[in-house]
Short mmCIF file of C-alpha atoms in Angstrom, two decimals:
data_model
loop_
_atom_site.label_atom_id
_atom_site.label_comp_id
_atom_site.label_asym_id
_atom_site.label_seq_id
_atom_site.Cartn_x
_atom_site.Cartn_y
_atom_site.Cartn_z
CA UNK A 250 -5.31 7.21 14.26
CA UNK A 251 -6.89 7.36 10.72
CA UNK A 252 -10.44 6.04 10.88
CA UNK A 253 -12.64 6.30 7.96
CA UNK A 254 -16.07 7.58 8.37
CA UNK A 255 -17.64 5.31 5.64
CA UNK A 256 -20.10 2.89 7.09
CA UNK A 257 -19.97 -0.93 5.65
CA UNK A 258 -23.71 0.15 4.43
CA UNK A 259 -22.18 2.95 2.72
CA UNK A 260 -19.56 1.02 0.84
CA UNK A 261 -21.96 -0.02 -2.08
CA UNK A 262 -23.27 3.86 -2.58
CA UNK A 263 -19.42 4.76 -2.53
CA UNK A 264 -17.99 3.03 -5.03
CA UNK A 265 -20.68 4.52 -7.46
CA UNK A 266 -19.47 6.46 -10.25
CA UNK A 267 -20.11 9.04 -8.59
CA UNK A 268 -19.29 8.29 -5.80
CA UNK A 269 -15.89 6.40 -6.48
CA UNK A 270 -14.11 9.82 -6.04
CA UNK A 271 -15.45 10.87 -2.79
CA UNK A 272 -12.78 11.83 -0.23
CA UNK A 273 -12.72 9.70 3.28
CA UNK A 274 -13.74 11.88 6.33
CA UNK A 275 -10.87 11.41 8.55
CA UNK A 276 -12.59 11.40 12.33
CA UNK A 277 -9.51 13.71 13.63
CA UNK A 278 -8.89 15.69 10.02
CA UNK A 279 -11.57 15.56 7.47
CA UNK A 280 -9.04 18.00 5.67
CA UNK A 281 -6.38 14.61 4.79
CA UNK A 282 -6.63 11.78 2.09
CA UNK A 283 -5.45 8.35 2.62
CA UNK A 284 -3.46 7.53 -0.07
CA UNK A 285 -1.94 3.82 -0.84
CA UNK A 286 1.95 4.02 -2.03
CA UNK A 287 2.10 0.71 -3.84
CA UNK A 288 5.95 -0.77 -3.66
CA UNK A 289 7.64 -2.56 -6.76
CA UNK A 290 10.35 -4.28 -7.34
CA UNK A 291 12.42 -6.92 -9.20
CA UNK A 292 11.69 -9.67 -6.81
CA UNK A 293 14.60 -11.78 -8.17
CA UNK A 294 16.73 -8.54 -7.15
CA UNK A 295 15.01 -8.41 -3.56
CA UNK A 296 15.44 -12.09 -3.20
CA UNK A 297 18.94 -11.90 -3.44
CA UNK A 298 19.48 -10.01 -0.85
CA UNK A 299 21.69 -11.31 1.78
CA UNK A 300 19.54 -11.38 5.45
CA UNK A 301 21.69 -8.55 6.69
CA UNK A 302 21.08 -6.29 3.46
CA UNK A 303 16.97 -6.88 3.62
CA UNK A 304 17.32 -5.96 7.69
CA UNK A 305 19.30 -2.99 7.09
CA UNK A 306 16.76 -1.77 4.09
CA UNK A 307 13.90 -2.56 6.56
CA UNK A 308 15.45 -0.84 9.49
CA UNK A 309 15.56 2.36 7.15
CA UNK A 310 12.37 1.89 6.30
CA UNK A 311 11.29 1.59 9.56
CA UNK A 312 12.58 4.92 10.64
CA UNK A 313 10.27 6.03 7.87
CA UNK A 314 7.01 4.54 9.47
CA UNK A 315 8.06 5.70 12.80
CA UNK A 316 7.64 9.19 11.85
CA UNK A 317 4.47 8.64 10.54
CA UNK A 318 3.46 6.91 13.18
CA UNK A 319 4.36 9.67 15.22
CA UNK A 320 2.35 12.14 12.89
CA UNK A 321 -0.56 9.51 13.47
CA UNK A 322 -0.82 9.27 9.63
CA UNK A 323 0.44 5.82 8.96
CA UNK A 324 -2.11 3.43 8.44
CA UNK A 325 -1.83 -0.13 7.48
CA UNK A 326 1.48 -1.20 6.20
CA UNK A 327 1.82 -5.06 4.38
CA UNK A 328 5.02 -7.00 3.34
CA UNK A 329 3.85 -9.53 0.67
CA UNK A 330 5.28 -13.15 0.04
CA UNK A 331 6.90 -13.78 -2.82
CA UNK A 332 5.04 -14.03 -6.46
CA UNK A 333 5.86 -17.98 -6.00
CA UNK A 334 3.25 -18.14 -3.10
CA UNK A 335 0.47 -16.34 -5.36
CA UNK A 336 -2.55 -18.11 -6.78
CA UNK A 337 -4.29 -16.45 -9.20
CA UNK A 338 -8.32 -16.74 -9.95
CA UNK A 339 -9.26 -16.26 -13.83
CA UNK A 340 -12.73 -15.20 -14.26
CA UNK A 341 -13.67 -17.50 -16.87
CA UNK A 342 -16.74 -20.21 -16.74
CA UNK A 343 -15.80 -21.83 -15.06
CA UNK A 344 -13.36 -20.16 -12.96
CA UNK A 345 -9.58 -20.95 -13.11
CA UNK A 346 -7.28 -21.34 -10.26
CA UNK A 347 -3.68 -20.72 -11.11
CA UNK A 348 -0.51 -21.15 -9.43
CA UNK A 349 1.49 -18.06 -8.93
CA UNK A 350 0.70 -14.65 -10.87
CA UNK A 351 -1.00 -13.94 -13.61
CA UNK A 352 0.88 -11.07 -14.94
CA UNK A 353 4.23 -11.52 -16.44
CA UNK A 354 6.38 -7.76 -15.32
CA UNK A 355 9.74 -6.88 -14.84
CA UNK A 356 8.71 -5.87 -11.62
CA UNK A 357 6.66 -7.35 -8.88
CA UNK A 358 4.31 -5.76 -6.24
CA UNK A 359 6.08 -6.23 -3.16
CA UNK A 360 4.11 -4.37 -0.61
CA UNK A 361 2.04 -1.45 0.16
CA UNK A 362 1.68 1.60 3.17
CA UNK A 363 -1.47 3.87 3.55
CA UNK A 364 -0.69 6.79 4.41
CA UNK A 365 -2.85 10.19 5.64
CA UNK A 366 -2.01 13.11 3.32
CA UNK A 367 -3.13 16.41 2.85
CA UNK A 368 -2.32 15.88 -1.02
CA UNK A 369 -0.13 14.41 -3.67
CA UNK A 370 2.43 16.66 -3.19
CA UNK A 371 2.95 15.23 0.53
CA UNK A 372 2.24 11.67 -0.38
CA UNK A 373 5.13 12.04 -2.81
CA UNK A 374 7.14 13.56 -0.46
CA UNK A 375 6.39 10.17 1.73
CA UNK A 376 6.72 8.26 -1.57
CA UNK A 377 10.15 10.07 -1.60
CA UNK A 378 11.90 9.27 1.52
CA UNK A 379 10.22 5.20 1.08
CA UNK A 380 12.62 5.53 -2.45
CA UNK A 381 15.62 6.76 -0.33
CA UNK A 382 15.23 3.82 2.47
CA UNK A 383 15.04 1.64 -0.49
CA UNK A 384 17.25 1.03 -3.00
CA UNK A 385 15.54 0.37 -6.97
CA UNK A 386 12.26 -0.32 -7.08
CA UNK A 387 9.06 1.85 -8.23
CA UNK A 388 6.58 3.27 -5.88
CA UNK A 389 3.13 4.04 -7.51
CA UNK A 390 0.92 6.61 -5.48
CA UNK A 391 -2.91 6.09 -5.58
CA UNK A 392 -5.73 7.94 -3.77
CA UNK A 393 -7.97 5.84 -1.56
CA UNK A 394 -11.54 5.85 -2.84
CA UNK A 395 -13.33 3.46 -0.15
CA UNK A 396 -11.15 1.61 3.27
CA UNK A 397 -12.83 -1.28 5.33
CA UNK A 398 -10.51 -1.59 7.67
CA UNK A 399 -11.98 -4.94 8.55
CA UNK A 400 -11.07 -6.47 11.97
CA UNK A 401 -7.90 -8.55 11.83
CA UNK A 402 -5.47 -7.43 14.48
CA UNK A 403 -1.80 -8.37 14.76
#
C-alpha cells in the first residue's frame, strides 16, 4: 500500500520551490514515484455511450487496476461527474461562483488513477494499457509533488 511519508506539517515546506520537486518516500519503496495519469475525453463522446459499452470499457479497465492492485501500486482511482455538475470559483473580488466549467476544450477531464512507478517510462507503460482499455481519449502523465491522502474512506 503506497503511503507517503510527508507529514501534514511538512506539506507547507514541500511545496516550496524547492521543495515542489521532492520525491515522496514510499514506506515499502522509497525507490518509486507516485505519478497521477490524468484521463480525457470528449464527454459528449463518453456520454453517448450505450450502458453496456461504458460497462464493458470499465470492465477492461478494471482488469487494469487489478493488476496494480496486485503489484500494490495503485493508489486512489476517481470517476468524475459530468462537466454539467461542475461549479466553478473565479478568483476575482469578489469571488464568482459559476455553473459548470470554466474552460471551454474539446476534451474534458474525466477521471484520474495514482499510480506507484519507478519512472516515466513505467507510468507510460500504465498510461499505455489505460489507452488500450479505453477507446479515444488523452491520458496526461504528471509526477506527484505532495499527497494528503486525507481520511475519506469508501
Amino acid at each position: 500500500m503506497y503511503r507517503p511519508a510527508v507529514s501534514a506539517q511538512n506539506i507547507s515546506d514541500s511545496l516550496s520551490a524547492p521543495g515542489i520537486l521532492i520525491r515522496l518516500q514510499i514506506e515499502r519503496n522509497p525507490s518509486l514515484m507516485l505519478y497521477a495519469i490524468l484521463c480525457y475525453h470528449d464527454e459528449d463522446t463518453v456520454g453517448s455511450w450505450t450502458r453496456e459499452q461504458d460497462a464493458a470499457v470499465m470492465e477492461k479497465l478494471a482488469i487494469v487496476q487489478d493488476k496494480l492492485t496486485r503489484q500494490g501500486r495503485l493508489g486512489p482511482v476517481a470517476r468524475l461527474l459530468p462537466t454539467t455538475a461542475a461549479t466553478t470559483l473565479r478568483k476575482d473580488d469578489p469571488p464568482l461562483v459559476l455553473d459548470g466549467p470554466f474552460a471551454e476544450t474539446k476534451e474534458q477531464l474525466l477521471g484520474f488513477y495514482i499510480v506507484d512507478c519507478k519512472n516515466l517510462d513505467e507510468a507510460l507503460d500504465v498510461a499505455k494499457d489505460l489507452g488500450a482499455a479505453n477507446p479515444g481519449g488523452t491520458y496526461e502523465i504528471r509526477p506527484v509533488g505532495v499527497l494528503n491522502p486525507g481520511s475519506v474512506t469508501t
